[in-house]
Amino acid sequence: MIELQGLTKTFDDKTAVDHVTLAIPAGQICGYLGPNGAGKTTTVKMLTGMLTPTAGTASVAGFDVQNDELEVKKRIGYVPESGALYESLTPFEYLQFVGRLYNMDDDIIGERIEEFCSFFGLKENVDKRMSEFSKGMKQKVVISAALLHNPDIIFMDEPLNGLDANSALMIKKLIQNLAAEGKTVFYCSHILDVVENLCERVVIINEGTIVADGSVDELKNMTERSSLEGVFSRLTHAEDAGELAAAFSKTITGSKGG
Amino acid sequence: MRETGEKQRERIDWRQFRALLRVSITMDFRGHRGLNQQQRKKISPLWWSMIFYALMSMGLSGGLVPVATPFLYTFLILSYSMVMVVFSVILEFSNSIINPDDGDIMGFRPINSRTYFSARLCNLLFYVWMISTALCLFPAVIGLGVKGMPPFFPLVFYPVALLANWTAAAFVVWVYTGLLQIMPYSKFKDFLAHLQIIFSFLVFFSYQLVPRLAGRFIQAGEDITASWLHFAPPAWFAAGVQLLVGRGREIDPALALTAVAVMLLLFFLAFRNISVGYARRIAELQSQGEGRKRDPAAAGRGIRPARTRESLLPALLCTTPAARAGYRMTVTMLKRDRSVKMSVYPLLGMPFAFIALALIEGDLQNPFTEGMFSGEGTYGNIVMFFIFFMAYTLFNVMLYADDWKAAWIFQAAPLSSPGQLFYGLKLAVYLRALCPFLALLFIVYALNFGPIHAGMLVLMFAGLGHLSLSLASLLAGDFPFSKPRVRGDRTRTLTALLIIAPLFGLLMFFFALLKVNPLFWWLYMALMIPAAWGAEKIARKRLDRKFARAACEQGAKGDC
């Protein structure tokens, strides 16, 4: 469903993604982890046709992301980390707009908007401008816009941003059900607990290259750590975090302004 | 499969096109809110723009009716409207052609570049149509009052004016998108910023020619035969109007044909630039930005030793941490924020144009010895208007930022006096933008009037700038850098400026009295200093109260 062969992206002299090779079959939830600036979002942007790879190839749903960009885009849903949307529109107007961009029939769009707003508890706010919404409410609209056209492959970059515990739980269950129905989910996040519980496979990227790929248990065995957090720290060379934090907390409490 | 992909990329998807256009137009007509949630905007910036342009065009056409011939009236109104459209499209370019939100919201949707940019172009044409209606509809009707104007003039003038304004907009689009095609990606944004500054400066500068030409033409009456006029695009369209109302001269068919040919050519060029490869160029531009964000070496270069103290003057004048914060932030934004720079520096175009014109024509007049508005030499002294205009506009520019959401910090921070923050902002605008301009004025005036009169005049301007800044902050309703840029917003600022313009008229009276008795300078200063100081105090108190109330209504603070 998703295949990357030596995918590379360089900006000026900096290589953000360096010869990443990966294959994710249909129906799998794949967690894609990495520290800040590791190349997660750049990878997703190349797979969603927002960035052109410098080298290598990638195919999504059987279509090449460079040569059949529009075919790829028709089959994917994407929840961007930025959560950007046109805030002067109402959820109904925005979702109707998105549905039309995917050439959905207006009646179907209407029905789907009603279903999504009902599921996300947005029914009472469907005709209010989103500039008045909380971050969580906006995030629900962003997720709705990603799933409205029933995509085969879903890219999610920190999808739980701003959601309350109940909404987050609903989304996690939804993702699991969608995967059970055969959808492929590419899940980028920093929340390791969620990734550990949700993803059957975890890929860790550091400085643009893949440093680990396997199930959570496989990674634990490989690194001899008992949690995904420990695995992550070990593979991204951040094991001295505790010592650093202890030293810095003394700086904070010892400062005059504190 | 590849062929299919290429065909899809080239074909306009009309359903997507309609959806994109509908949403763009809906957003054009909607107001927006900045971070200060209490500031509900009931009238959209586009409506404000239309009101502003309608008022300006009514004033201009009303003034021309008694003195102009039909051709002159048509030519001058078209010149005015075309310049205003060019100006407006340049000013709002980042929202007209490149919408910064679109990359994140639509980059991954299945829209080909031709469909997307056709919708953007049509949205721009719609915007120009709205602006043109405001600029030309009233003059079309008022023009019936011109002696010898045929009764069906409005029916001919309005559509021709619309075509002329679309042509003007297409010219800007062609120039900008053409540059986008050939510029290296990494340099494009900076280049665009500087180009926009130069372009705006030139537009402001050339705009000064219109009233000058008006005076000369009115004196010349019917005998407008200057051959150079045939090179002016508004004259081509004015010739078309003359032909259609049955008053064509011998040269008018050729001029009208030129108008049609240039219009078709510019539309073809602008549309071609926009539809081919433009999306990819923007995507690459954005990816370049991604690279910069991720380049630790570049980030490292940006880290400099922290500057903990201001230089002497701001340190003396900013007595509170909030004022120092406002000052430093504004200075930094003036230096580094590309869009703030693009908003600020073009404003200098008009006063520089006036000074240059005065120097070129050698008619810079000393208001103390020669009077303020006598004879032709008013260009140098009319700069006083721009001091007022600049200070007010500069302050308002500082309320906007691309990263406007970051202004949450002003709501979260325990600011006991938000007015102090604005004081720091005003001081930065004053010291960093107005003072250098005043210093330049002093040099120009000193070379012409001698240092004493130059100094006295510049002090008057300095007081005027201070008063203008205080008035601007008195009308402010948002924190610094807390509002998103929306198309038409800058024009709304100009509309508000019109409201306080009568006050400026009173001040002009003082300048005119200087020749009668130089003691009026002392009277002016005696009134200006307490007025500016008082306005500053009132503004600070008002802002403190306003933001405390806003925080209270939002439940941000406990004690209300």
PDB file of N, CA and C in Angstrom, chain A residues 9 11-12 14 37 41-42 45 48-52 63 66-68 70-71 73-74 76 78 82 84-90 93-94 97-98 100-106 129 131-132 145, chain B residues 1-2 4-5 8-9 13 15-16 19-20 22-23 26-27 30-31 33 37 40 99 101-112 283-284 287-288 290-292 294-296 404-405:
ATOM      1  N   LYS A   9      15.293  13.488   0.760  1.00  0.00           N
ATOM      2  CA  LYS A   9      14.973  14.900   0.529  1.00  0.00           C
ATOM      3  C   LYS A   9      16.061  15.762   1.143  1.00  0.00           C
ATOM      4  N   PHE A  11      17.505  19.799   1.592  1.00  0.00           N
ATOM      5  CA  PHE A  11      17.240  21.237   1.500  1.00  0.00           C
ATOM      6  C   PHE A  11      18.594  21.930   1.590  1.00  0.00           C
ATOM      7  N   ASP A  12      18.948  22.638   0.547  1.00  0.00           N
ATOM      8  CA  ASP A  12      20.300  23.221   0.490  1.00  0.00           C
ATOM      9  C   ASP A  12      21.320  22.110   0.785  1.00  0.00           C
ATOM     10  N   LYS A  14      21.395  20.410   3.688  1.00  0.00           N
ATOM     11  CA  LYS A  14      20.912  19.575   4.792  1.00  0.00           C
ATOM     12  C   LYS A  14      20.043  18.436   4.248  1.00  0.00           C
ATOM     13  N   GLY A  37      12.651  17.384  14.239  1.00  0.00           N
ATOM     14  CA  GLY A  37      13.584  17.606  13.141  1.00  0.00           C
ATOM     15  C   GLY A  37      14.179  16.326  12.580  1.00  0.00           C
ATOM     16  N   THR A  41       7.810  14.728   9.351  1.00  0.00           N
ATOM     17  CA  THR A  41       6.856  15.505   8.564  1.00  0.00           C
ATOM     18  C   THR A  41       7.308  15.611   7.110  1.00  0.00           C
ATOM     19  N   THR A  42       8.618  15.710   6.897  1.00  0.00           N
ATOM     20  CA  THR A  42       9.122  15.773   5.510  1.00  0.00           C
ATOM     21  C   THR A  42       8.764  14.487   4.766  1.00  0.00           C
ATOM     22  N   LYS A  45       5.112  14.633   3.971  1.00  0.00           N
ATOM     23  CA  LYS A  45       4.821  15.609   2.909  1.00  0.00           C
ATOM     24  C   LYS A  45       5.222  15.075   1.534  1.00  0.00           C
ATOM     25  N   THR A  48       2.478  12.588   0.560  1.00  0.00           N
ATOM     26  CA  THR A  48       1.180  13.191   0.249  1.00  0.00           C
ATOM     27  C   THR A  48       1.254  14.155  -0.940  1.00  0.00           C
ATOM     28  N   GLY A  49       2.415  14.194  -1.595  1.00  0.00           N
ATOM     29  CA  GLY A  49       2.549  15.023  -2.800  1.00  0.00           C
ATOM     30  C   GLY A  49       2.770  16.489  -2.522  1.00  0.00           C
ATOM     31  N   MET A  50       3.092  16.830  -1.285  1.00  0.00           N
ATOM     32  CA  MET A  50       3.311  18.247  -0.971  1.00  0.00           C
ATOM     33  C   MET A  50       4.762  18.647  -1.197  1.00  0.00           C
ATOM     34  N   LEU A  51       5.655  17.694  -1.220  1.00  0.00           N
ATOM     35  CA  LEU A  51       7.066  17.960  -1.484  1.00  0.00           C
ATOM     36  C   LEU A  51       7.560  16.982  -2.539  1.00  0.00           C
ATOM     37  N   THR A  52       8.475  17.445  -3.371  1.00  0.00           N
ATOM     38  CA  THR A  52       9.061  16.565  -4.378  1.00  0.00           C
ATOM     39  C   THR A  52      10.321  15.925  -3.794  1.00  0.00           C
ATOM     40  N   PHE A  63       0.286   3.947  -6.806  1.00  0.00           N
ATOM     41  CA  PHE A  63       0.604   5.051  -7.714  1.00  0.00           C
ATOM     42  C   PHE A  63       1.882   5.756  -7.264  1.00  0.00           C
ATOM     43  N   GLN A  66       5.315  10.890  -7.584  1.00  0.00           N
ATOM     44  CA  GLN A  66       5.770  11.995  -8.449  1.00  0.00           C
ATOM     45  C   GLN A  66       5.023  12.032  -9.774  1.00  0.00           C
ATOM     46  N   ASN A  67       4.828  10.860 -10.357  1.00  0.00           N
ATOM     47  CA  ASN A  67       4.226  10.830 -11.688  1.00  0.00           C
ATOM     48  C   ASN A  67       2.703  10.786 -11.667  1.00  0.00           C
ATOM     49  N   ASP A  68       2.129  10.245 -10.604  1.00  0.00           N
ATOM     50  CA  ASP A  68       0.664  10.152 -10.525  1.00  0.00           C
ATOM     51  C   ASP A  68       0.169  10.807  -9.246  1.00  0.00           C
ATOM     52  N   LEU A  70      -1.888  13.179  -8.589  1.00  0.00           N
ATOM     53  CA  LEU A  70      -3.325  13.388  -8.355  1.00  0.00           C
ATOM     54  C   LEU A  70      -4.029  12.093  -7.970  1.00  0.00           C
ATOM     55  N   GLU A  71      -3.605  10.984  -8.582  1.00  0.00           N
ATOM     56  CA  GLU A  71      -4.201   9.680  -8.233  1.00  0.00           C
ATOM     57  C   GLU A  71      -3.911   9.333  -6.775  1.00  0.00           C
ATOM     58  N   LYS A  73      -3.312  11.546  -4.397  1.00  0.00           N
ATOM     59  CA  LYS A  73      -4.057  12.477  -3.532  1.00  0.00           C
ATOM     60  C   LYS A  73      -5.535  12.100  -3.408  1.00  0.00           C
ATOM     61  N   LYS A  74      -6.062  11.490  -4.472  1.00  0.00           N
ATOM     62  CA  LYS A  74      -7.481  11.085  -4.424  1.00  0.00           C
ATOM     63  C   LYS A  74      -7.712   9.986  -3.395  1.00  0.00           C
ATOM     64  N   ILE A  76      -5.837   9.342  -0.580  1.00  0.00           N
ATOM     65  CA  ILE A  76      -5.312   9.523   0.781  1.00  0.00           C
ATOM     66  C   ILE A  76      -6.139  10.536   1.580  1.00  0.00           C
ATOM     67  N   TYR A  78      -5.335  13.132   4.990  1.00  0.00           N
ATOM     68  CA  TYR A  78      -4.167  13.626   5.726  1.00  0.00           C
ATOM     69  C   TYR A  78      -4.615  14.560   6.850  1.00  0.00           C
ATOM     70  N   SER A  82      -0.174  20.957  11.542  1.00  0.00           N
ATOM     71  CA  SER A  82      -0.533  22.368  11.739  1.00  0.00           C
ATOM     72  C   SER A  82      -2.017  22.539  12.053  1.00  0.00           C
ATOM     73  N   ALA A  84      -4.249  23.287  10.015  1.00  0.00           N
ATOM     74  CA  ALA A  84      -4.710  24.497   9.319  1.00  0.00           C
ATOM     75  C   ALA A  84      -6.059  24.271   8.644  1.00  0.00           C
ATOM     76  N   LEU A  85      -6.936  25.253   8.772  1.00  0.00           N
ATOM     77  CA  LEU A  85      -8.187  25.272   8.017  1.00  0.00           C
ATOM     78  C   LEU A  85      -8.630  26.721   7.843  1.00  0.00           C
ATOM     79  N   TYR A  86      -9.606  26.939   6.992  1.00  0.00           N
ATOM     80  CA  TYR A  86     -10.073  28.314   6.759  1.00  0.00           C
ATOM     81  C   TYR A  86     -11.050  28.687   7.874  1.00  0.00           C
ATOM     82  N   GLU A  87     -10.569  29.464   8.810  1.00  0.00           N
ATOM     83  CA  GLU A  87     -11.335  29.680  10.028  1.00  0.00           C
ATOM     84  C   GLU A  87     -12.530  30.611   9.851  1.00  0.00           C
ATOM     85  N   SER A  88     -12.568  31.346   8.754  1.00  0.00           N
ATOM     86  CA  SER A  88     -13.731  32.219   8.577  1.00  0.00           C
ATOM     87  C   SER A  88     -14.935  31.450   8.012  1.00  0.00           C
ATOM     88  N   LEU A  89     -14.730  30.159   7.725  1.00  0.00           N
ATOM     89  CA  LEU A  89     -15.858  29.328   7.260  1.00  0.00           C
ATOM     90  C   LEU A  89     -16.471  28.579   8.442  1.00  0.00           C
ATOM     91  N   THR A  90     -17.668  28.069   8.237  1.00  0.00           N
ATOM     92  CA  THR A  90     -18.288  27.195   9.241  1.00  0.00           C
ATOM     93  C   THR A  90     -17.856  25.750   8.946  1.00  0.00           C
ATOM     94  N   GLU A  93     -19.560  24.567   5.792  1.00  0.00           N
ATOM     95  CA  GLU A  93     -19.020  25.151   4.557  1.00  0.00           C
ATOM     96  C   GLU A  93     -17.664  24.539   4.219  1.00  0.00           C
ATOM     97  N   TYR A  94     -16.838  24.369   5.241  1.00  0.00           N
ATOM     98  CA  TYR A  94     -15.488  23.851   4.997  1.00  0.00           C
ATOM     99  C   TYR A  94     -15.533  22.396   4.522  1.00  0.00           C
ATOM    100  N   PHE A  97     -16.877  22.146   1.062  1.00  0.00           N
ATOM    101  CA  PHE A  97     -15.817  22.561   0.140  1.00  0.00           C
ATOM    102  C   PHE A  97     -14.831  21.408  -0.109  1.00  0.00           C
ATOM    103  N   VAL A  98     -14.401  20.764   0.977  1.00  0.00           N
ATOM    104  CA  VAL A  98     -13.447  19.654   0.856  1.00  0.00           C
ATOM    105  C   VAL A  98     -14.071  18.500   0.065  1.00  0.00           C
ATOM    106  N   ARG A 100     -16.341  18.613  -2.188  1.00  0.00           N
ATOM    107  CA  ARG A 100     -16.418  18.955  -3.611  1.00  0.00           C
ATOM    108  C   ARG A 100     -15.056  18.839  -4.284  1.00  0.00           C
ATOM    109  N   LEU A 101     -13.992  19.155  -3.532  1.00  0.00           N
ATOM    110  CA  LEU A 101     -12.652  19.011  -4.115  1.00  0.00           C
ATOM    111  C   LEU A 101     -12.359  17.552  -4.447  1.00  0.00           C
ATOM    112  N   TYR A 102     -13.011  16.640  -3.713  1.00  0.00           N
ATOM    113  CA  TYR A 102     -12.836  15.208  -4.000  1.00  0.00           C
ATOM    114  C   TYR A 102     -13.937  14.702  -4.927  1.00  0.00           C
ATOM    115  N   ASN A 103     -14.644  15.660  -5.518  1.00  0.00           N
ATOM    116  CA  ASN A 103     -15.707  15.340  -6.486  1.00  0.00           C
ATOM    117  C   ASN A 103     -16.793  14.439  -5.920  1.00  0.00           C
ATOM    118  N   MET A 104     -17.121  14.623  -4.661  1.00  0.00           N
ATOM    119  CA  MET A 104     -18.224  13.852  -4.070  1.00  0.00           C
ATOM    120  C   MET A 104     -19.548  14.507  -4.426  1.00  0.00           C
ATOM    121  N   ASP A 105     -20.577  13.726  -4.475  1.00  0.00           N
ATOM    122  CA  ASP A 105     -21.918  14.220  -4.775  1.00  0.00           C
ATOM    123  C   ASP A 105     -22.415  15.061  -3.586  1.00  0.00           C
ATOM    124  N   ASP A 106     -23.095  16.163  -3.890  1.00  0.00           N
ATOM    125  CA  ASP A 106     -23.528  17.079  -2.827  1.00  0.00           C
ATOM    126  C   ASP A 106     -24.420  16.401  -1.779  1.00  0.00           C
ATOM    127  N   ARG A 129     -18.887  30.001  12.742  1.00  0.00           N
ATOM    128  CA  ARG A 129     -17.562  30.152  12.135  1.00  0.00           C
ATOM    129  C   ARG A 129     -16.483  29.531  13.019  1.00  0.00           C
ATOM    130  N   SER A 131     -13.532  30.329  13.535  1.00  0.00           N
ATOM    131  CA  SER A 131     -12.654  31.250  14.267  1.00  0.00           C
ATOM    132  C   SER A 131     -13.062  31.317  15.736  1.00  0.00           C
ATOM    133  N   GLU A 132     -14.299  30.906  16.034  1.00  0.00           N
ATOM    134  CA  GLU A 132     -14.770  30.928  17.418  1.00  0.00           C
ATOM    135  C   GLU A 132     -14.481  29.609  18.148  1.00  0.00           C
ATOM    136  N   ALA A 145     -12.330  16.300   7.832  1.00  0.00           N
ATOM    137  CA  ALA A 145     -11.968  16.636   6.443  1.00  0.00           C
ATOM    138  C   ALA A 145     -11.041  15.585   5.852  1.00  0.00           C
TER     139      ALA A 145
ATOM    140  N   MET B   1      -0.264   5.249 -17.803  1.00  0.00           N
ATOM    141  CA  MET B   1      -0.607   5.891 -16.531  1.00  0.00           C
ATOM    142  C   MET B   1      -0.051   7.298 -16.440  1.00  0.00           C
ATOM    143  N   ARG B   2       1.192   7.442 -16.967  1.00  0.00           N
ATOM    144  CA  ARG B   2       1.831   8.750 -16.922  1.00  0.00           C
ATOM    145  C   ARG B   2       1.049   9.769 -17.753  1.00  0.00           C
ATOM    146  N   THR B   4      -2.085   9.751 -18.377  1.00  0.00           N
ATOM    147  CA  THR B   4      -3.298  10.111 -17.649  1.00  0.00           C
ATOM    148  C   THR B   4      -2.979  11.204 -16.646  1.00  0.00           C
ATOM    149  N   GLY B   5      -1.854  11.011 -15.921  1.00  0.00           N
ATOM    150  CA  GLY B   5      -1.449  11.989 -14.919  1.00  0.00           C
ATOM    151  C   GLY B   5      -1.224  13.343 -15.538  1.00  0.00           C
ATOM    152  N   GLN B   8      -4.476  14.959 -16.569  1.00  0.00           N
ATOM    153  CA  GLN B   8      -5.204  15.447 -15.383  1.00  0.00           C
ATOM    154  C   GLN B   8      -4.618  16.758 -14.890  1.00  0.00           C
ATOM    155  N   ARG B   9      -3.293  16.863 -15.011  1.00  0.00           N
ATOM    156  CA  ARG B   9      -2.640  18.073 -14.517  1.00  0.00           C
ATOM    157  C   ARG B   9      -3.007  19.289 -15.360  1.00  0.00           C
ATOM    158  N   ASP B  13     -10.692  21.227 -13.684  1.00  0.00           N
ATOM    159  CA  ASP B  13     -11.820  20.494 -13.118  1.00  0.00           C
ATOM    160  C   ASP B  13     -12.829  21.545 -12.654  1.00  0.00           C
ATOM    161  N   ARG B  15     -15.788  21.485 -11.363  1.00  0.00           N
ATOM    162  CA  ARG B  15     -16.475  21.364 -10.065  1.00  0.00           C
ATOM    163  C   ARG B  15     -15.552  21.873  -8.952  1.00  0.00           C
ATOM    164  N   GLN B  16     -14.299  21.466  -9.043  1.00  0.00           N
ATOM    165  CA  GLN B  16     -13.326  21.953  -8.061  1.00  0.00           C
ATOM    166  C   GLN B  16     -13.161  23.466  -8.194  1.00  0.00           C
ATOM    167  N   ALA B  19     -15.961  25.205  -6.499  1.00  0.00           N
ATOM    168  CA  ALA B  19     -15.832  25.104  -5.030  1.00  0.00           C
ATOM    169  C   ALA B  19     -14.765  26.065  -4.516  1.00  0.00           C
ATOM    170  N   LEU B  20     -13.635  26.106  -5.207  1.00  0.00           N
ATOM    171  CA  LEU B  20     -12.536  26.983  -4.787  1.00  0.00           C
ATOM    172  C   LEU B  20     -12.941  28.449  -4.880  1.00  0.00           C
ATOM    173  N   ARG B  22     -15.981  29.744  -4.954  1.00  0.00           N
ATOM    174  CA  ARG B  22     -17.053  30.074  -4.006  1.00  0.00           C
ATOM    175  C   ARG B  22     -16.489  30.327  -2.606  1.00  0.00           C
ATOM    176  N   VAL B  23     -15.586  29.454  -2.195  1.00  0.00           N
ATOM    177  CA  VAL B  23     -15.003  29.612  -0.853  1.00  0.00           C
ATOM    178  C   VAL B  23     -14.158  30.889  -0.770  1.00  0.00           C
ATOM    179  N   THR B  26     -16.516  33.814  -0.547  1.00  0.00           N
ATOM    180  CA  THR B  26     -17.147  33.828   0.781  1.00  0.00           C
ATOM    181  C   THR B  26     -16.186  34.426   1.803  1.00  0.00           C
ATOM    182  N   MET B  27     -14.930  33.992   1.743  1.00  0.00           N
ATOM    183  CA  MET B  27     -13.963  34.480   2.725  1.00  0.00           C
ATOM    184  C   MET B  27     -13.648  35.957   2.506  1.00  0.00           C
ATOM    185  N   ARG B  30     -16.134  38.016   4.347  1.00  0.00           N
ATOM    186  CA  ARG B  30     -16.294  37.797   5.784  1.00  0.00           C
ATOM    187  C   ARG B  30     -15.270  38.587   6.549  1.00  0.00           C
ATOM    188  N   GLY B  31     -15.689  39.136   7.663  1.00  0.00           N
ATOM    189  CA  GLY B  31     -14.745  39.778   8.558  1.00  0.00           C
ATOM    190  C   GLY B  31     -13.918  38.715   9.235  1.00  0.00           C
ATOM    191  N   ARG B  33     -11.442  37.916  13.006  1.00  0.00           N
ATOM    192  CA  ARG B  33     -11.131  38.402  14.340  1.00  0.00           C
ATOM    193  C   ARG B  33      -9.676  38.117  14.668  1.00  0.00           C
ATOM    194  N   GLN B  37     -10.534  38.515  21.241  1.00  0.00           N
ATOM    195  CA  GLN B  37     -11.807  37.921  20.812  1.00  0.00           C
ATOM    196  C   GLN B  37     -12.998  38.869  20.924  1.00  0.00           C
ATOM    197  N   ARG B  40     -15.186  41.847  17.537  1.00  0.00           N
ATOM    198  CA  ARG B  40     -15.946  41.192  16.474  1.00  0.00           C
ATOM    199  C   ARG B  40     -16.087  42.177  15.310  1.00  0.00           C
ATOM    200  N   ASN B  99      -1.824  32.596  -1.284  1.00  0.00           N
ATOM    201  CA  ASN B  99      -2.437  32.561   0.034  1.00  0.00           C
ATOM    202  C   ASN B  99      -1.600  31.654   0.929  1.00  0.00           C
ATOM    203  N   ASP B 101      -2.083  30.202   3.609  1.00  0.00           N
ATOM    204  CA  ASP B 101      -2.762  29.044   4.213  1.00  0.00           C
ATOM    205  C   ASP B 101      -2.937  27.893   3.226  1.00  0.00           C
ATOM    206  N   ASP B 102      -2.970  28.228   1.944  1.00  0.00           N
ATOM    207  CA  ASP B 102      -3.360  27.224   0.946  1.00  0.00           C
ATOM    208  C   ASP B 102      -2.442  26.011   0.904  1.00  0.00           C
ATOM    209  N   GLY B 103      -1.147  26.235   1.077  1.00  0.00           N
ATOM    210  CA  GLY B 103      -0.200  25.116   1.017  1.00  0.00           C
ATOM    211  C   GLY B 103      -0.558  24.039   2.024  1.00  0.00           C
ATOM    212  N   ASP B 104      -0.814  24.462   3.255  1.00  0.00           N
ATOM    213  CA  ASP B 104      -1.108  23.506   4.324  1.00  0.00           C
ATOM    214  C   ASP B 104      -2.487  22.880   4.182  1.00  0.00           C
ATOM    215  N   ILE B 105      -3.434  23.663   3.682  1.00  0.00           N
ATOM    216  CA  ILE B 105      -4.813  23.159   3.626  1.00  0.00           C
ATOM    217  C   ILE B 105      -5.072  22.376   2.342  1.00  0.00           C
ATOM    218  N   MET B 106      -4.428  22.787   1.243  1.00  0.00           N
ATOM    219  CA  MET B 106      -4.787  22.178  -0.036  1.00  0.00           C
ATOM    220  C   MET B 106      -3.675  21.452  -0.760  1.00  0.00           C
ATOM    221  N   GLY B 107      -2.470  21.544  -0.219  1.00  0.00           N
ATOM    222  CA  GLY B 107      -1.328  20.913  -0.885  1.00  0.00           C
ATOM    223  C   GLY B 107      -1.518  19.426  -1.130  1.00  0.00           C
ATOM    224  N   PHE B 108      -2.279  18.755  -0.269  1.00  0.00           N
ATOM    225  CA  PHE B 108      -2.440  17.298  -0.400  1.00  0.00           C
ATOM    226  C   PHE B 108      -3.790  16.912  -0.992  1.00  0.00           C
ATOM    227  N   ARG B 109      -4.550  17.911  -1.441  1.00  0.00           N
ATOM    228  CA  ARG B 109      -5.855  17.600  -2.074  1.00  0.00           C
ATOM    229  C   ARG B 109      -5.635  17.369  -3.578  1.00  0.00           C
ATOM    230  N   PRO B 110      -6.502  16.591  -4.191  1.00  0.00           N
ATOM    231  CA  PRO B 110      -6.294  16.266  -5.620  1.00  0.00           C
ATOM    232  C   PRO B 110      -6.724  17.393  -6.559  1.00  0.00           C
ATOM    233  N   ILE B 111      -6.011  18.514  -6.488  1.00  0.00           N
ATOM    234  CA  ILE B 111      -6.342  19.660  -7.349  1.00  0.00           C
ATOM    235  C   ILE B 111      -5.132  19.918  -8.232  1.00  0.00           C
ATOM    236  N   ASN B 112      -5.354  20.022  -9.556  1.00  0.00           N
ATOM    237  CA  ASN B 112      -4.191  20.308 -10.394  1.00  0.00           C
ATOM    238  C   ASN B 112      -3.917  21.809 -10.402  1.00  0.00           C
ATOM    239  N   ALA B 283       5.256  25.255  -4.273  1.00  0.00           N
ATOM    240  CA  ALA B 283       5.533  24.101  -3.417  1.00  0.00           C
ATOM    241  C   ALA B 283       7.017  24.039  -3.091  1.00  0.00           C
ATOM    242  N   GLU B 284       7.843  24.288  -4.126  1.00  0.00           N
ATOM    243  CA  GLU B 284       9.286  24.254  -3.908  1.00  0.00           C
ATOM    244  C   GLU B 284       9.706  25.378  -2.965  1.00  0.00           C
ATOM    245  N   SER B 287       8.952  24.250   0.371  1.00  0.00           N
ATOM    246  CA  SER B 287       9.873  23.220   0.839  1.00  0.00           C
ATOM    247  C   SER B 287      11.205  23.836   1.214  1.00  0.00           C
ATOM    248  N   GLN B 288      11.566  24.916   0.518  1.00  0.00           N
ATOM    249  CA  GLN B 288      12.792  25.618   0.857  1.00  0.00           C
ATOM    250  C   GLN B 288      12.700  26.147   2.286  1.00  0.00           C
ATOM    251  N   GLU B 290      10.897  24.820   4.617  1.00  0.00           N
ATOM    252  CA  GLU B 290      11.030  23.667   5.512  1.00  0.00           C
ATOM    253  C   GLU B 290      12.490  23.391   5.804  1.00  0.00           C
ATOM    254  N   GLY B 291      13.279  23.427   4.729  1.00  0.00           N
ATOM    255  CA  GLY B 291      14.689  23.145   4.880  1.00  0.00           C
ATOM    256  C   GLY B 291      15.357  24.122   5.811  1.00  0.00           C
ATOM    257  N   ARG B 292      14.980  25.371   5.667  1.00  0.00           N
ATOM    258  CA  ARG B 292      15.597  26.378   6.527  1.00  0.00           C
ATOM    259  C   ARG B 292      15.261  26.121   7.971  1.00  0.00           C
ATOM    260  N   ARG B 294      14.746  23.409   9.359  1.00  0.00           N
ATOM    261  CA  ARG B 294      15.366  22.225   9.923  1.00  0.00           C
ATOM    262  C   ARG B 294      16.888  22.297   9.936  1.00  0.00           C
ATOM    263  N   ASP B 295      17.423  23.368   9.409  1.00  0.00           N
ATOM    264  CA  ASP B 295      18.863  23.444   9.305  1.00  0.00           C
ATOM    265  C   ASP B 295      19.466  23.943  10.620  1.00  0.00           C
ATOM    266  N   PRO B 296      20.042  23.019  11.394  1.00  0.00           N
ATOM    267  CA  PRO B 296      20.551  23.443  12.689  1.00  0.00           C
ATOM    268  C   PRO B 296      21.690  24.446  12.555  1.00  0.00           C
ATOM    269  N   TRP B 404       0.480  35.953  13.971  1.00  0.00           N
ATOM    270  CA  TRP B 404      -0.387  36.724  14.879  1.00  0.00           C
ATOM    271  C   TRP B 404      -0.851  35.910  16.084  1.00  0.00           C
ATOM    272  N   LYS B 405      -0.923  34.593  15.905  1.00  0.00           N
ATOM    273  CA  LYS B 405      -1.420  33.779  17.018  1.00  0.00           C
ATOM    274  C   LYS B 405      -0.450  33.796  18.202  1.00  0.00           C
TER     275      LYS B 405
END
